[in-house]
Amino acid sequence: MKGTLVLAAAPIGRPEDASVRLREALAGTPVIAAEDTRRLRRLAGDLGVTLGGRVVSFYDQNEKARAAELLEDLLAGRDVLVITDAGMPGVSDPGYRIVRAAVAAEVPVSALPGPSAVTTALVVSGLPTDRFCFEGFPPRKPGERARWLAALADERRTLVFFESPRRLPATLTAMADAFGADRPAAVCRELTKTYEEIRRGTLGELAAWTDGGVLGEITLVVGGAPEPEGLTDPADLAAAVAAREDAGTPRKQAIAEVAKENGAPKRTVYDAVVRARN
């Protein structure tokens, strides 16, 4: 019999947010892989739980080697619990490599759901929640960060990021440059903790607010790109294609360009061109 790999969500602030299942797993799982063993023992103490299994470290620098060791435990029939400092393993935290190895070895993988800074920040941000994407930590180097943000500028889903308080002012300024200073956003600081703060505003306003520095764990939520205010009248679409053709652009390419720029289906633009010529 193979063991089961269990990914456990840890409280992102208050220990009392821990689930009953997490308490039971901490007390009864043979092997516990923790991002920070000291923080794990502190959490167990806060919960009044005695850790029942062998505790090993599992962080970014040793994740690859440790994943191979944990797989041996799983193949030997021992359950393994993976827990990070806060939130769900694998979400900007160690976890992906051991899950991939377990799946490849046909080892059962399960999860103990619980707190997540991503969804917590999303729902309190006041921004649309029906469609969103999580982008993790932005690149640290200014040039790389600017290029990375430029590629996200047209994303229409709500965007969720993690960022360090030290880099937050520079990141907000870069986002204001890439997305527009008037793009709505929310800085969520110290979520679920005593000094929780949700600051909402435009990227320009938030960049100015953080210029003096902020403290604590940061989750940043940014509104998606607005719908393009393009041409909709068939005659206008046909005229736009004609202007490109007059400038030397092949008709097929001109139709594709006009469709993309105005958020219209290519078939709609094509039909408009045919009607205009007839």
XYZ file of C-alpha atoms in Angstrom:
278
model
C 0.000 0.000 0.000
C 1.228 3.482 -0.853
C 0.876 6.421 1.480
C -1.154 9.540 0.706
C 0.317 12.950 0.042
C -1.758 15.587 1.837
C -1.414 19.315 1.113
C -2.571 21.295 4.122
C -3.656 24.932 4.100
C -2.257 26.779 7.115
C -3.817 29.893 8.703
C -2.643 33.111 7.041
C -2.973 35.041 10.282
C -4.975 33.784 13.220
C -4.275 30.236 14.489
C -7.959 29.794 15.310
C -8.686 29.714 11.574
C -7.112 26.245 11.469
C -9.601 23.512 10.623
C -10.383 20.510 12.805
C -8.997 18.294 10.026
C -5.672 20.158 10.095
C -5.395 19.648 13.858
C -6.069 15.943 13.452
C -3.562 15.647 10.598
C -0.805 17.394 12.558
C -1.313 14.978 15.420
C -1.600 11.810 13.363
C 0.442 12.010 10.143
C 3.693 9.961 10.172
C 5.731 12.520 8.188
C 5.257 16.294 8.198
C 7.146 18.420 5.668
C 7.129 22.060 6.771
C 8.400 25.182 5.048
C 9.624 26.428 8.446
C 9.771 23.830 11.211
C 9.930 26.495 13.919
C 6.757 28.164 12.709
C 5.091 24.757 12.468
C 5.923 23.977 16.093
C 4.671 27.418 17.108
C 1.387 26.789 15.276
C 1.050 23.369 16.905
C 1.614 24.958 20.301
C -1.022 27.625 19.618
C -3.467 24.875 18.631
C -2.618 22.690 21.610
C -1.547 19.876 19.287
C 1.340 17.476 19.810
C 2.987 16.684 16.483
C 2.679 12.955 16.007
C 5.190 12.268 13.256
C 8.669 12.992 11.988
C 9.101 16.637 11.042
C 11.375 17.619 8.136
C 12.096 20.959 6.489
C 10.686 21.587 3.015
C 11.553 25.000 1.564
C 12.599 26.501 -1.759
C 16.285 25.669 -1.525
C 15.858 21.979 -0.635
C 12.516 21.276 -2.337
C 13.915 19.244 -5.212
C 16.050 16.916 -3.076
C 13.473 16.650 -0.306
C 10.714 15.770 -2.761
C 12.652 12.632 -3.744
C 13.025 11.660 -0.066
C 9.348 12.247 0.657
C 8.401 10.130 -2.342
C 10.332 7.237 -0.778
C 8.219 7.610 2.367
C 5.043 7.604 0.300
C 6.080 4.528 -1.660
C 6.870 2.808 1.646
C 3.281 3.338 2.767
C 3.756 6.372 5.014
C 1.400 9.347 4.652
C 3.112 12.717 4.173
C 1.620 16.070 5.182
C 3.000 19.173 3.427
C 2.397 22.507 5.129
C 3.761 25.981 4.416
C 4.018 29.033 6.651
C 0.620 30.325 5.521
C -1.947 29.438 2.881
C -1.909 26.486 0.515
C 1.282 24.622 -0.475
C 2.170 25.064 -4.129
C 0.723 28.593 -4.384
C 3.940 30.654 -4.461
C 5.240 28.166 -1.874
C 6.898 24.721 -2.080
C 4.609 21.874 -3.098
C 4.475 21.559 -6.867
C 7.489 19.248 -7.224
C 6.310 16.682 -4.680
C 2.804 16.685 -6.177
C 4.233 16.101 -9.661
C 6.429 13.268 -8.372
C 3.535 11.691 -6.478
C 1.211 11.834 -9.475
C 3.883 10.269 -11.708
C 4.307 7.447 -9.164
C 0.507 6.981 -8.908
C 0.528 8.003 -5.257
C -2.798 9.379 -3.960
C -2.815 13.162 -3.507
C -5.314 14.966 -1.314
C -5.755 18.410 0.242
C -6.992 19.907 3.478
C -8.617 23.111 2.203
C -8.442 26.263 4.222
C -7.267 29.873 4.276
C -5.785 31.445 1.150
C -4.500 34.999 0.826
C -5.394 34.914 -2.885
C -9.126 34.392 -2.522
C -9.360 36.337 0.756
C -7.865 39.451 -0.841
C -9.967 38.990 -3.970
C -13.307 38.950 -2.189
C -12.574 41.957 0.049
C -11.017 44.059 -2.723
C -14.317 45.285 -4.130
C -13.143 44.332 -7.635
C -14.871 41.808 -9.943
C -14.566 38.229 -8.697
C -16.293 36.306 -11.490
C -13.024 35.890 -13.450
C -9.547 36.345 -12.006
C -5.982 35.121 -12.372
C -3.153 34.777 -9.861
C 0.250 35.998 -11.063
C 2.380 35.438 -7.948
C 5.351 37.728 -7.232
C 6.353 40.257 -9.928
C 9.983 40.117 -11.105
C 12.404 42.035 -8.900
C 14.528 43.697 -11.595
C 12.943 46.915 -12.969
C 13.425 46.116 -16.667
C 12.172 42.562 -16.394
C 9.241 43.716 -14.256
C 8.263 46.396 -16.796
C 8.245 43.878 -19.665
C 6.303 41.349 -17.565
C 3.655 43.913 -16.637
C 3.374 45.150 -20.229
C 2.383 41.614 -21.257
C -0.442 41.736 -18.682
C -1.723 45.196 -19.578
C -4.600 43.889 -21.759
C -5.664 41.117 -19.344
C -9.359 41.697 -18.635
C -9.609 39.399 -15.629
C -8.953 40.734 -12.136
C -5.278 40.218 -11.280
C -3.959 39.041 -7.904
C -0.292 39.391 -6.903
C 1.927 38.811 -3.903
C 4.589 41.402 -3.133
C 7.023 42.261 -0.375
C 6.362 45.505 1.501
C 9.840 46.739 0.576
C 9.211 46.425 -3.183
C 5.536 47.437 -3.121
C 6.028 51.181 -3.886
C 8.191 50.454 -6.942
C 5.794 47.741 -8.136
C 2.741 49.995 -7.841
C 4.548 52.743 -9.745
C 5.494 50.262 -12.471
C 1.904 49.012 -12.636
C 0.616 52.585 -12.956
C 2.985 53.047 -15.902
C 2.012 49.738 -17.549
C -1.733 49.621 -16.805
C -2.559 53.314 -16.408
C -2.560 55.340 -13.205
C -6.362 55.289 -13.074
C -6.682 51.471 -12.993
C -8.556 50.454 -9.778
C -6.697 48.308 -7.261
C -6.557 47.271 -3.617
C -3.597 46.726 -1.307
C -4.479 44.081 1.293
C -2.112 44.147 4.248
C -1.877 41.692 7.157
C -5.012 39.798 6.111
C -6.966 38.239 9.031
C -4.436 39.605 11.531
C -4.874 42.214 14.252
C -3.707 45.104 12.078
C -5.456 44.071 8.873
C -5.819 46.938 6.425
C -7.506 47.119 3.020
C -6.575 50.237 1.067
C -8.565 50.759 -2.141
C -7.979 53.319 -4.874
C -6.325 53.798 -8.247
C -2.816 52.529 -8.905
C -1.601 56.127 -8.935
C -3.191 56.866 -5.572
C -1.892 53.673 -3.999
C 1.614 54.261 -5.322
C 1.604 57.685 -3.650
C 0.218 56.193 -0.424
C 2.956 53.542 -0.193
C 5.755 55.955 -1.021
C 6.429 56.409 2.684
C 6.716 52.644 3.201
C 4.375 49.938 4.465
C 4.785 46.906 6.716
C 3.379 43.386 6.818
C 2.335 40.647 4.404
C 0.970 42.124 1.174
C -1.542 40.816 -1.360
C -2.286 43.152 -4.247
C -5.468 43.023 -6.335
C -5.728 44.975 -9.601
C -8.770 45.441 -11.803
C -8.657 43.962 -15.281
C -8.259 46.006 -18.443
C -11.464 47.777 -19.482
C -13.362 46.614 -22.520
C -12.051 48.386 -25.628
C -14.157 51.265 -26.878
C -13.851 50.301 -30.515
C -15.874 50.849 -33.659
C -19.206 49.040 -33.859
C -20.986 50.554 -36.867
C -20.460 48.359 -39.992
C -19.802 51.397 -42.161
C -17.078 52.603 -39.787
C -15.466 49.159 -39.696
C -15.472 48.968 -43.498
C -13.981 52.463 -43.739
C -11.185 51.496 -41.336
C -10.342 48.479 -43.513
C -10.436 50.611 -46.648
C -8.029 53.121 -45.112
C -5.535 50.357 -44.408
C -5.915 48.940 -47.902
C -5.252 52.383 -49.365
C -2.049 52.455 -47.330
C -0.922 49.179 -48.884
C -2.097 46.605 -46.328
C -3.579 43.423 -47.871
C -7.323 43.148 -47.288
C -7.151 39.965 -45.205
C -4.542 41.500 -42.907
C -6.449 44.781 -42.727
C -9.617 42.956 -41.675
C -7.716 41.067 -38.953
C -6.122 44.259 -37.649
C -9.385 46.195 -37.515
C -11.146 43.284 -35.811
C -8.456 43.020 -33.140
C -8.254 46.761 -32.472
C -12.008 47.092 -32.063
C -12.766 43.853 -30.260
C -14.973 42.630 -33.096
C -15.140 39.165 -34.686
C -13.274 38.998 -37.976
C -16.429 37.656 -39.645
C -18.315 40.801 -38.614
C -15.640 43.051 -40.120
C -15.512 40.928 -43.291
C -19.288 41.127 -43.733
C -19.145 44.904 -43.244
C -16.484 45.174 -45.977
C -18.556 43.024 -48.387
C -21.705 45.072 -47.807
C -19.827 48.317 -48.299
C -18.361 47.143 -51.615
C -21.723 45.906 -52.846
